[in-house]
Coordinates of C-alpha atoms in Angstrom, one line a residue:
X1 CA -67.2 73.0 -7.5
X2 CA -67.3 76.2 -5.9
X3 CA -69.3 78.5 -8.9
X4 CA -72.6 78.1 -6.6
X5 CA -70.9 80.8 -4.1
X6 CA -72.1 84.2 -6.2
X7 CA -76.0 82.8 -5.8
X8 CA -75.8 81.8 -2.2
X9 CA -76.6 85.2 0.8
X10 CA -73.9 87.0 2.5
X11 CA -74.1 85.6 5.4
X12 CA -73.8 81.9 3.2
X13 CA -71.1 83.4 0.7
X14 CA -69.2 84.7 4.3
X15 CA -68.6 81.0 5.4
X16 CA -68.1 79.1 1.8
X17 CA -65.2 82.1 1.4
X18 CA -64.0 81.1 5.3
X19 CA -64.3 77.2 4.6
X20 CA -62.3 77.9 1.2
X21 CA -59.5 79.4 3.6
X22 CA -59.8 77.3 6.3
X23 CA -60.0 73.8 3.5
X24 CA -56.8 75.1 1.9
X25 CA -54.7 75.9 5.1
X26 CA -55.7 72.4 6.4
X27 CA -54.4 70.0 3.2
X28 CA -53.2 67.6 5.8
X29 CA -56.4 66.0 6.5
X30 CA -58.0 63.3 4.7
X31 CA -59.9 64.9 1.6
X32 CA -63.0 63.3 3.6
X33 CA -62.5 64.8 6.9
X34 CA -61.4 68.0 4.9
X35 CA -64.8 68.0 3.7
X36 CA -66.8 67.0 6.8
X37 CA -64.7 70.3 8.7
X38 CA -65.8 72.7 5.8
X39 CA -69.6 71.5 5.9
X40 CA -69.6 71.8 9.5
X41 CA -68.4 75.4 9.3
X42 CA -71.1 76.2 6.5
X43 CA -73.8 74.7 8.9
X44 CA -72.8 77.0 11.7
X45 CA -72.6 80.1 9.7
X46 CA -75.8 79.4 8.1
X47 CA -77.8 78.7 11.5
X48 CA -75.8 81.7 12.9
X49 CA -74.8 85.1 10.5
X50 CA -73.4 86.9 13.0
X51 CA -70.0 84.4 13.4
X52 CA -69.0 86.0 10.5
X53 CA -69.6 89.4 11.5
X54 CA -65.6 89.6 12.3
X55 CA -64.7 89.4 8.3
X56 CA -67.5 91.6 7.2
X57 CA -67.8 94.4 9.5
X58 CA -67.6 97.2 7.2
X59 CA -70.3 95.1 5.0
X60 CA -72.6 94.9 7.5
X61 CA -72.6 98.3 9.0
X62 CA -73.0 99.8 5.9
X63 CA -76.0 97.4 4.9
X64 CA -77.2 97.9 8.6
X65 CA -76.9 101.6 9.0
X66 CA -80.5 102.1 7.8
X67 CA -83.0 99.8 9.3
X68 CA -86.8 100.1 9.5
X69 CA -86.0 100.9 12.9
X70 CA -84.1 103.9 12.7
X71 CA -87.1 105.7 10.9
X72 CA -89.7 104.1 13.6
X73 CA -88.6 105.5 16.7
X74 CA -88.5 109.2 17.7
X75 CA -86.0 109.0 20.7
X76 CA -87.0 112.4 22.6
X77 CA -84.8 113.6 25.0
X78 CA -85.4 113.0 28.4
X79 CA -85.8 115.8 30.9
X80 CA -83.5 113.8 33.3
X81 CA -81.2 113.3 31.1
X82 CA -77.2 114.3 31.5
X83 CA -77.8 116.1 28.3
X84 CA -80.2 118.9 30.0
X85 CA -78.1 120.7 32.1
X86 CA -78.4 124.2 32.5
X87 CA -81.8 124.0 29.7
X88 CA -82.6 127.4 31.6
X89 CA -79.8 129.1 29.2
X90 CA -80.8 128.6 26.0
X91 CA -82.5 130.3 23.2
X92 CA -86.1 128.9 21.8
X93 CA -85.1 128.1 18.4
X94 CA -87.2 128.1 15.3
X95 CA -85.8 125.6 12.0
X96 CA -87.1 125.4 8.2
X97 CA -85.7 122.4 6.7
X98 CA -86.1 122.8 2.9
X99 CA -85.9 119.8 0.9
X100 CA -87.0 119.0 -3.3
X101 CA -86.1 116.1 -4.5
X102 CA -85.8 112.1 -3.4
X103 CA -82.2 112.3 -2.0
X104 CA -82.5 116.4 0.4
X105 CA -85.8 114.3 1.5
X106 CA -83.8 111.1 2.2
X107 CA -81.3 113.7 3.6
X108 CA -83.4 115.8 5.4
X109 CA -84.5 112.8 7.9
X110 CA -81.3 112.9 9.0
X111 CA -81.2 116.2 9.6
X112 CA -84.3 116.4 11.8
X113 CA -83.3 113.4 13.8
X114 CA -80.3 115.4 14.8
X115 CA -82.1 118.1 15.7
X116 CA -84.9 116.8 17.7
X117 CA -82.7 113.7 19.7
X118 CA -80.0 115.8 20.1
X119 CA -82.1 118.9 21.5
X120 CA -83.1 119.4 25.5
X121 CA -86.7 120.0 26.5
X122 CA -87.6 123.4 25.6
X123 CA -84.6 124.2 23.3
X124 CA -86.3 124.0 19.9
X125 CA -89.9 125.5 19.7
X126 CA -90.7 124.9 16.1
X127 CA -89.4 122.7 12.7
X128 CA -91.2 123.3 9.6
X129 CA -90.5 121.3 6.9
X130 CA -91.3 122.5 3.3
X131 CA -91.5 120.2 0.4
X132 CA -91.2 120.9 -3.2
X133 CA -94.7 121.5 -4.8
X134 CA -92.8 119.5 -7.3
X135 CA -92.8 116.6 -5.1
X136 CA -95.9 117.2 -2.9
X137 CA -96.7 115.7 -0.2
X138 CA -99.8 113.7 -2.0
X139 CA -101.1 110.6 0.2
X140 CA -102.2 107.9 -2.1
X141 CA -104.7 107.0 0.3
X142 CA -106.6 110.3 -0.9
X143 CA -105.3 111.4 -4.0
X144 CA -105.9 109.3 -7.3
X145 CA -102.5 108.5 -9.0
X146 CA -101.3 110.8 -12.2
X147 CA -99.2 109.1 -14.6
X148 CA -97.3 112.1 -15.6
X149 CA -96.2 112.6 -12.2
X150 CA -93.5 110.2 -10.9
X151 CA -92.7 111.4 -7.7
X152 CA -96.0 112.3 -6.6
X153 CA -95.8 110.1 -3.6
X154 CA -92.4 110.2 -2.9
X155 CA -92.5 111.6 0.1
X156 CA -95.5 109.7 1.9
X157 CA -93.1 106.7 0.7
X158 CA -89.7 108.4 2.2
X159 CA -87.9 107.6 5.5
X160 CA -88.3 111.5 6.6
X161 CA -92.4 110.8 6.3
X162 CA -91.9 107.5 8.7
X163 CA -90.0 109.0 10.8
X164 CA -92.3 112.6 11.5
X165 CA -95.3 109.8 12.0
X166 CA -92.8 108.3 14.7
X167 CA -92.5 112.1 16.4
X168 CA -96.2 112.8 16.5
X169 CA -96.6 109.9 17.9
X170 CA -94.3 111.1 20.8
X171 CA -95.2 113.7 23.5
X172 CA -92.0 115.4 22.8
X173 CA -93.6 117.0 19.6
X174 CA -96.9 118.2 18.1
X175 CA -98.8 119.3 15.0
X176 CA -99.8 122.7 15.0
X177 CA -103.1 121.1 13.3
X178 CA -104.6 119.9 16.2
X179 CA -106.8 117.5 14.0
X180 CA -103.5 116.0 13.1
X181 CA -101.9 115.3 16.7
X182 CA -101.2 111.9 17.2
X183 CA -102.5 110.5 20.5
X184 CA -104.4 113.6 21.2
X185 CA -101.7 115.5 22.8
X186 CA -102.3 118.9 24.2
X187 CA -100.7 121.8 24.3
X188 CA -100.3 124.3 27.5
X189 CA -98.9 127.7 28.1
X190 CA -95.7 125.9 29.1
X191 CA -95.2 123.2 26.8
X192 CA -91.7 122.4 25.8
X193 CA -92.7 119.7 23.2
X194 CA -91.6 120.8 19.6
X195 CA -94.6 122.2 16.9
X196 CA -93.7 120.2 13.8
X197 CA -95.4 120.8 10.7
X198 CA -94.8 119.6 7.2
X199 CA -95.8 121.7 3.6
X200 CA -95.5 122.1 0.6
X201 CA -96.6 125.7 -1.2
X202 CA -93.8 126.2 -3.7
X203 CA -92.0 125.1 -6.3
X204 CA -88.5 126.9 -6.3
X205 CA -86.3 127.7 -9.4
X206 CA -82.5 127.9 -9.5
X207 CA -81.6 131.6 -9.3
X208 CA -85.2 133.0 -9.7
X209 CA -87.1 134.7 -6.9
X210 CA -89.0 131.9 -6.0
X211 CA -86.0 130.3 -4.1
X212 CA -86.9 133.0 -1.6
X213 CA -90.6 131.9 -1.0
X214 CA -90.5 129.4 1.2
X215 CA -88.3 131.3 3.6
X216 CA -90.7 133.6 3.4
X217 CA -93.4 131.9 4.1
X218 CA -91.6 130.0 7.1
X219 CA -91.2 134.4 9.0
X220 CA -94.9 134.3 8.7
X221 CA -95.6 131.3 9.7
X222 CA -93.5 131.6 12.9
X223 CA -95.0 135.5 12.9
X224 CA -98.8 134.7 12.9
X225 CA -99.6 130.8 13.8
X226 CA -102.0 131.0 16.8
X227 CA -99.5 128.9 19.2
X228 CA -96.8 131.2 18.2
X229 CA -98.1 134.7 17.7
X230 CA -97.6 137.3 20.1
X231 CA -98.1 141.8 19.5
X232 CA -95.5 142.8 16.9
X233 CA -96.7 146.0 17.3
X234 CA -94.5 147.3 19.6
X235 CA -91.3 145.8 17.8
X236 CA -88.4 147.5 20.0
X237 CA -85.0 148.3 18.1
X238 CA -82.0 145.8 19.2
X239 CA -83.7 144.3 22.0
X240 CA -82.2 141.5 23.3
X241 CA -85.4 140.3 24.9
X242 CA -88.8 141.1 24.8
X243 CA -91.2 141.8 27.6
X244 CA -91.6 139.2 30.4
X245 CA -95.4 139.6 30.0
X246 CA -95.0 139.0 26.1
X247 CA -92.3 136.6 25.5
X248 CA -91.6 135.3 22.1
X249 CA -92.5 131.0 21.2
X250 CA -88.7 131.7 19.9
X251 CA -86.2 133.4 19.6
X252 CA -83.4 132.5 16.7
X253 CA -84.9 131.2 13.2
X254 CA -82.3 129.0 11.3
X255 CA -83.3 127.8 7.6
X256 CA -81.6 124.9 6.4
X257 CA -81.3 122.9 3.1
X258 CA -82.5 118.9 4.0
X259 CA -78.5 117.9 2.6
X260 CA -76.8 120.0 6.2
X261 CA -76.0 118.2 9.5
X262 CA -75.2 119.5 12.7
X263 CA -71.7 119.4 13.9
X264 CA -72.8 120.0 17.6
X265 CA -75.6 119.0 19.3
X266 CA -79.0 121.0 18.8
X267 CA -79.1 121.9 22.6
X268 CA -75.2 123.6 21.9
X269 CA -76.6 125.4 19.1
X270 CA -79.6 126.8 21.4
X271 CA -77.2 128.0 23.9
X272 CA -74.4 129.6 22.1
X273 CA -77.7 131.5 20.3
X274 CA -79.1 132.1 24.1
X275 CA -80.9 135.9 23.3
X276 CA -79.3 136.6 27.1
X277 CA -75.9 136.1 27.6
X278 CA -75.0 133.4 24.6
X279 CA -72.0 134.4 22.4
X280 CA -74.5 133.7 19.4
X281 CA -77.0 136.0 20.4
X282 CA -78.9 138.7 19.3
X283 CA -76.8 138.3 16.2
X284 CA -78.0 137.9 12.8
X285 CA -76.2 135.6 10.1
X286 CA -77.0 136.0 6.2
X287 CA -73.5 134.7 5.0
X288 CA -71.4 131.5 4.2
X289 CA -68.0 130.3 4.6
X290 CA -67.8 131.5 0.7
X291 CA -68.1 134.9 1.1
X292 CA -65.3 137.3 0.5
X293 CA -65.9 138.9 3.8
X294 CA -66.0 136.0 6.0
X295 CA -69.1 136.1 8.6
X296 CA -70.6 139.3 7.4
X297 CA -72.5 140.2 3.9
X298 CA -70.3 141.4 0.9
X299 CA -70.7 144.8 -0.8
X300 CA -70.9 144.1 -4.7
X301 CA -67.9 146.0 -5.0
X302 CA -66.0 144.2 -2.5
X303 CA -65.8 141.4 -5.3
X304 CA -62.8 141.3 -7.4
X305 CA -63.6 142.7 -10.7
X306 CA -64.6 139.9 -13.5
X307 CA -66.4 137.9 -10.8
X308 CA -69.4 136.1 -12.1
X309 CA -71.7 138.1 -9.4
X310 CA -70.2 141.5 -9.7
X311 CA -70.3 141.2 -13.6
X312 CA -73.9 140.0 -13.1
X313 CA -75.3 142.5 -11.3
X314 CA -73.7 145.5 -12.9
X315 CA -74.7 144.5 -16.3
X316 CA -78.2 144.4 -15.2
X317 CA -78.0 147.9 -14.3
X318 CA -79.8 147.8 -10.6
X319 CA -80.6 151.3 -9.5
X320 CA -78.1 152.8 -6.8
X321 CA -80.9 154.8 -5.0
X322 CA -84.1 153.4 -3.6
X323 CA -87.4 155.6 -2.5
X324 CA -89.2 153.8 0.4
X325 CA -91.5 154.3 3.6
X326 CA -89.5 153.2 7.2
X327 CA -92.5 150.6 8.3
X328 CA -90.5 151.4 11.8
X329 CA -91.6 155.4 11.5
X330 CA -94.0 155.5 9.3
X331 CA -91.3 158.2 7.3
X332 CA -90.9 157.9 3.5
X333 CA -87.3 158.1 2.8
X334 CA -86.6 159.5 -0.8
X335 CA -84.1 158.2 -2.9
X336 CA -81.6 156.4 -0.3
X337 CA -78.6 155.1 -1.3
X338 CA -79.1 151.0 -1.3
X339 CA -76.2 149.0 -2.1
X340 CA -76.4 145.6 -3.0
X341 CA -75.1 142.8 -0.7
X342 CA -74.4 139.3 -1.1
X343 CA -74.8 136.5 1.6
X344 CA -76.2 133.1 1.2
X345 CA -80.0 132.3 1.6
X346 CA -78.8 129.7 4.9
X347 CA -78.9 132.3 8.1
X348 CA -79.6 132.5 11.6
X349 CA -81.8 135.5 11.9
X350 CA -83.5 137.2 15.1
X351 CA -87.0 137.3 15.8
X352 CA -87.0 141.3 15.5
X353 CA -85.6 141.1 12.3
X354 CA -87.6 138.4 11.3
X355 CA -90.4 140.6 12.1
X356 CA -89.1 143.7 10.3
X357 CA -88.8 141.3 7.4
X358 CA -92.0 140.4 7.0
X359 CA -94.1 144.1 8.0
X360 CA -91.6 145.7 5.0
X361 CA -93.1 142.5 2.8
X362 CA -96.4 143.1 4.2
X363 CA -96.2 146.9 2.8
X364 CA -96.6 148.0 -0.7
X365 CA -94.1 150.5 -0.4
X366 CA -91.9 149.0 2.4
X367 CA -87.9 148.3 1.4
X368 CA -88.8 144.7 1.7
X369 CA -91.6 145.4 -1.1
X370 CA -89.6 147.9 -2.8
X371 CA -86.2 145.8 -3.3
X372 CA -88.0 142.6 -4.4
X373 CA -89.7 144.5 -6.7
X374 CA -86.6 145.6 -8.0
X375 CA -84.7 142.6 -8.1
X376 CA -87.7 141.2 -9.7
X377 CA -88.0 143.8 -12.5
X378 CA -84.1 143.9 -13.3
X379 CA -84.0 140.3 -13.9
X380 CA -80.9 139.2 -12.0
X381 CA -80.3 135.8 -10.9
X382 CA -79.2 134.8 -7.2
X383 CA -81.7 137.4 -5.3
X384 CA -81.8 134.4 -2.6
X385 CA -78.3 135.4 -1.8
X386 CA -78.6 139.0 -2.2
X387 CA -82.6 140.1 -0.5
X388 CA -82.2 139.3 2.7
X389 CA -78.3 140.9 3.1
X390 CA -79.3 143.7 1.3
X391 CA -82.2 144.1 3.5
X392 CA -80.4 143.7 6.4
X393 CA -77.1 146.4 5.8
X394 CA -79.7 149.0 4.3
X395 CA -82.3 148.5 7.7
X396 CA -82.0 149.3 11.1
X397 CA -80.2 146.1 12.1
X398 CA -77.3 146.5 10.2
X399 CA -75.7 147.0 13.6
X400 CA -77.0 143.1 14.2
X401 CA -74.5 141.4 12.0
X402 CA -71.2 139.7 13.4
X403 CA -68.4 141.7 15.3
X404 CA -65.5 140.7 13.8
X405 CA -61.7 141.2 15.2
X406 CA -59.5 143.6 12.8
X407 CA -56.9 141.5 12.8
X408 CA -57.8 137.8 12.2
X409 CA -62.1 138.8 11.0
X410 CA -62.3 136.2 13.6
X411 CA -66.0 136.5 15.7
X412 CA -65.6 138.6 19.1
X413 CA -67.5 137.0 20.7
X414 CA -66.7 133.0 19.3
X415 CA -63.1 133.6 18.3
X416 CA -63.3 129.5 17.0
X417 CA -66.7 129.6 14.7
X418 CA -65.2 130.8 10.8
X419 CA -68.8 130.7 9.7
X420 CA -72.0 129.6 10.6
X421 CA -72.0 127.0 8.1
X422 CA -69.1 125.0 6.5
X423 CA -69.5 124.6 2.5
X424 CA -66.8 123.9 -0.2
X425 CA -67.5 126.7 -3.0
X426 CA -65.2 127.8 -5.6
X427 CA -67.8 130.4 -6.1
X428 CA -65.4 133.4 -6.1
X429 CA -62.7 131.5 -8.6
X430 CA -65.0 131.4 -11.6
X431 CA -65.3 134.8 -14.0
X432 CA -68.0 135.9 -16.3
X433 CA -66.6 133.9 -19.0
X434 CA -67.1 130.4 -17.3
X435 CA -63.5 129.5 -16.9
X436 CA -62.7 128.1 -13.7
X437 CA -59.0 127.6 -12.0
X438 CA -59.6 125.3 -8.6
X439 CA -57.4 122.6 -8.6
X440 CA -58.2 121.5 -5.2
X441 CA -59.5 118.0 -4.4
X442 CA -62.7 117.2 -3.9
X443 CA -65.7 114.3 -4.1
X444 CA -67.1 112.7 -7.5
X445 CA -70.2 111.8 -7.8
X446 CA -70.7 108.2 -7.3
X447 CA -71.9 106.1 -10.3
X448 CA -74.8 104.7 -8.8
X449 CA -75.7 108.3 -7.8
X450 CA -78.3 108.8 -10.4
X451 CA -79.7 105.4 -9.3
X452 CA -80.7 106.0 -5.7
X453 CA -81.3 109.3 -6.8
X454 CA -83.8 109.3 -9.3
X455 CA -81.8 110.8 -11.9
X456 CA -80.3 113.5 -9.9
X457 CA -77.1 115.4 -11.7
X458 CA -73.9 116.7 -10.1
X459 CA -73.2 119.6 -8.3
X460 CA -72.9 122.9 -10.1
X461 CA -69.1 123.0 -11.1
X462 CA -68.7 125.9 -8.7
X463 CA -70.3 124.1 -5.7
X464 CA -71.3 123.7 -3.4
X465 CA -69.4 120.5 -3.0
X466 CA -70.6 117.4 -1.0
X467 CA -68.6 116.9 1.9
X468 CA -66.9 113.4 3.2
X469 CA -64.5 112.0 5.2
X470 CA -61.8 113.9 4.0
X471 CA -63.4 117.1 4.9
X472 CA -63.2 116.2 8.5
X473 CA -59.7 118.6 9.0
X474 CA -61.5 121.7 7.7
X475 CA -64.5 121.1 9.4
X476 CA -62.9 121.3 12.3
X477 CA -60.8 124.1 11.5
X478 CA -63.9 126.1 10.8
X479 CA -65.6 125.5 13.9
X480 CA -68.9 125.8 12.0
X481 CA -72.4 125.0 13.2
X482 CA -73.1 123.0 10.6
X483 CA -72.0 121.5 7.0
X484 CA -73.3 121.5 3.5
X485 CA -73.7 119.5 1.2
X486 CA -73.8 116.1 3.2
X487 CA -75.8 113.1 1.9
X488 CA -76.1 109.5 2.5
X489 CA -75.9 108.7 -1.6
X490 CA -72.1 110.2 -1.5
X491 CA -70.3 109.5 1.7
X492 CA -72.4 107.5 4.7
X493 CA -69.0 108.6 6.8
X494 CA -70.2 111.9 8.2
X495 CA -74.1 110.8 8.5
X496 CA -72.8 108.2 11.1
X497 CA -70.4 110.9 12.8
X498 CA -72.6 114.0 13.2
X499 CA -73.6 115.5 15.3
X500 CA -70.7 115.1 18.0
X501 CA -72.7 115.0 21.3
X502 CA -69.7 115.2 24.2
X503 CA -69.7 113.0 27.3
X504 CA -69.9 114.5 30.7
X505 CA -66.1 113.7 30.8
X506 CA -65.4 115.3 27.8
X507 CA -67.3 118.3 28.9
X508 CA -65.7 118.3 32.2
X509 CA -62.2 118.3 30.7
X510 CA -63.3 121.5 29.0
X511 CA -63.2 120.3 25.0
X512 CA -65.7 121.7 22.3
X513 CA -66.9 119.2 19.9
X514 CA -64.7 120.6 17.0
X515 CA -62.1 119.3 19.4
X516 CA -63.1 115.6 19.5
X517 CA -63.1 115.4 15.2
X518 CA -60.9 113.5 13.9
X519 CA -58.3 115.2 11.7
X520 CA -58.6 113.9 8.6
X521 CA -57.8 115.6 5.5
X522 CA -57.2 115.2 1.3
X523 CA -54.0 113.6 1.1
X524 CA -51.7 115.7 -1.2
X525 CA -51.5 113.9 -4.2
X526 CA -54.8 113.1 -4.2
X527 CA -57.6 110.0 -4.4
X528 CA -58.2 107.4 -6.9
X529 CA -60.7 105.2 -6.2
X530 CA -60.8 101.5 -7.7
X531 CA -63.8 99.9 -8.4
X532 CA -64.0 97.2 -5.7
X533 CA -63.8 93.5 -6.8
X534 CA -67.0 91.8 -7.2
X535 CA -68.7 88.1 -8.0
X536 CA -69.5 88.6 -11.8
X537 CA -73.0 87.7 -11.0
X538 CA -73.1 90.8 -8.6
X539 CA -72.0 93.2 -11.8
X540 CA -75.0 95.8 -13.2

């Protein structure tokens, strides 16, 4: 008489399953009162969901986890708050969240609610947020619907579009269109609020140049915007600071795919980078926790011969020697020895070099011209992983990267941070012939996967990976910044964890937020999961 169960809610299913128990553990009463008990307890259930939240709480977090609510308020930081102490020492940091397809911009709405609720007045000048010309950011209020493109609205219809609305709406951030501020809020000399702008200019191709474009884009941006340009043209060599009469609008620029999360809070992150006396500072990034040489770029020939990028490159015959004006000293340098690097296109990079970036771009014959035309012209894949670390040993600010110790590589200054970013890769196991020899264990995707979405495939077979609970160990062994790939589709787990924000005990007893995770780790033999038991009407 039960079969009715699989139609009813959960909240209804909840309390027919608990009067099942509670009817068969009772057989002593009268089959009438037996059935008067049981309705009873259906009645209460039904008039009130939350008795059987005991049972069900994994069900009902999971179903809860993302309300309408979470994506409707913009919680800024409060300038009393016990998470703003000492906001004086901290860097002014600059993010470009990246993100192309339905789940990085599901993804990336977690990211930037980390990294504005987590943040302290003042500690994060600017987000920009690009979008995949692919996807757009079309409002169907404006634009007229084309059939042959599905995902034209997708983001106006995503939670990261409610939830930037939410921000405008907020003191605590702006538009640098002020046509587009919310509220009319204004900006002063002094403001600490955050200059949040969404776009979408490019449409970015796996291993082509065009995944550097809307890095790009995001140096100029931060270069030549009217509430964050100041006189580049007296760019001084290694300074850690620039004039007190022209201070930069920031200081550090991070770019960032919309599937990474925070480990630590975004106010940690602006003072380990603090330009002053942060162990972070004045330091400049370009590699991942892949690369052969740890926290700073890899030569070409530092890979092991037969490695897919070595045997790349080399067979595409790159020139060793490179002919090119200094944009620094006006000097044209003839035929320079210019080794290729590798690094990953994720860094942290200092406003100087973010500035010598962009005035070698800006001129025809500056290295920054001259090696993309190169790369360009040769036709080799990955130049989003080699440009900007090639750039950067062949420059001036080589000098800038991580000082490692000789004996561990470990970071002088950080001994704990492994990398700036915490990926699983197997990048370096696979050879020029495709045959790969990793063996370690590691996250399917889901089934539903292509479901929620929209059609998306796995990860490359060399990674990076997405990341989950088991991860947790060598997260915290790597005492990264943040981790890659994350998502909600795959494993909800770290979403709810991350960032770890301490309390003011915590931080009194002298623990870093590495030391608060969990250690959790891939048991050795391995996970197999079972598909969980379900009401046959509930099957797809």
């Amino acid at each position: 008489g039960c079969s009715f169960i699989a139609t009813l809610s959960k909240p209804k299913r909840c309390a027919v399953k608990m009067m099942m128990t509670m009817t068969s553990s009772n057989m002593s009463l009268a089959p009438k009162k037996c059935f008067f008990f049981a309705l009873a307890l259906l009645l209460s259930i039904i008039l009130n969901p939350t008795f059987c939240s005991a049972t069900t709480t994994t069900q009902a977090t999971n179903n809860d986890f993302e309300t309408d609510d979470l994506w409707s308020q913009c919680n800024c930081p409060s300038s009393s708050s016990t998470t703003t102490k000492n906001t004086q020492n901290h860097a002014k940091m600059a993010y470009l969240i990246s993100v192309h397809n339905r789940r990085t911009i599901h993804d990336g709405a977690h990211l930037l609610k980390s990294l504005i609720e987590t943040s302290a007045p003042g500690n994060t000048a600017v987000i920009l947020i690009h979008v995949d010309h692919r996807v757009g950011i079309a409002n169907p209020a404006t634009v007229a619907k084309n059939e042959t493109l599905k995902n034209q609205f997708l983001y106006h219809e995503s939670p990261l579009k409610r939830y930037v609305d939410a921000c405008l709406q907020n003191s605590c951030v702006r538009s640098g269109n002020h046509e587009n501020n919310h509220g009319g809020h204004k900006t002063s000399d002094d403001d600490t609020s955050v200059l949040l702008e969404v776009h979408s200019h490019f449409a970015p191709l796996w291993g082509e140049w065009s995944m550097n474009e809307p890095t790009l884009w995001a140096m100029e941006y931060l270069l030549y915007h009217p509430q964050l340009h100041r006189n580049t043209n007296k760019l001084r060599l290694g300074s850690s600071t620039t004039s007190s009469e022209n201070p930069p609008a920031w200081d550090t620029f991070i770019n960032l795919s919309g599937d990474t999360l925070p480990i630590i809070s975004a106010q940690r992150i602006s003072q380990l980078f603090n330009p002053i006396n942060g162990p972070l500072g004045n330091t400049n990034f370009v590699t991942s926790s892949s690369c052969a040489t740890g926290l700073i770029p890899t030569s070409i020939f530092e890979f092991p011969k037969g490695t897919m990028k070595r045997s790349h490159y080399f067979q595409h015959g790159i020139p060793k020697k490179l002919s090119y004006v200094d944009t620094l000293s006006g000097e044209w340098k003839s035929n320079v020895e210019t080794p290729i690097y590798f690094g990953s296109q994720w860094m942290a990079l200092t406003h100087e070099f973010v500035e010598y970036v962009i005035r070698s771009m800006s001129h025809p014959n500056g290295l920054g011209s001259v090696l993309k035309e190169t790369l360009v012209d040769t036709e080799v894949q990955m130049t989003d992983e080699s440009f900007f670390a090639t750039l950067l040993m062949n420059s001036p600010f080589k000098d800038t990267i991580p000082k490692l110790n000789s004996e561990d590589k470990s970071l002088v200054n950080y001994p704990s941070m492994q990398s700036l970013r915490y990926e699983r890769m197997d990048e370096n196991t696979p050879n020029a012939w495709d045959k790969w020899t990793s063996s370690n264990s590691l996250y399917d995707i889901p089934p539903k996967f292509k479901t929620v979405t929209d059609g998306e495939g796995p990860a490359k077979p060399w990674g990076p990976y997405f990341l989950g609970i088991y991860d947790l160990g060598d997260i915290k062994d790597s005492g990264a910044l943040f981790i890659r790939k994350v998502s909600w589709s795959v494993d909800e787990n770290l979403v709810r964890m991350l960032p770890v924000v301490l309390s003011e005990r915590e931080e009194e007893g002298m623990l870093l937020e590495w030391d608060v995770l969990p250690d959790i780790r891939w048991p050795k033999n391995g996970v197999n999961v079972k598909k969980p038991w379900v009401w046959r009407s509930q099957e797809e």
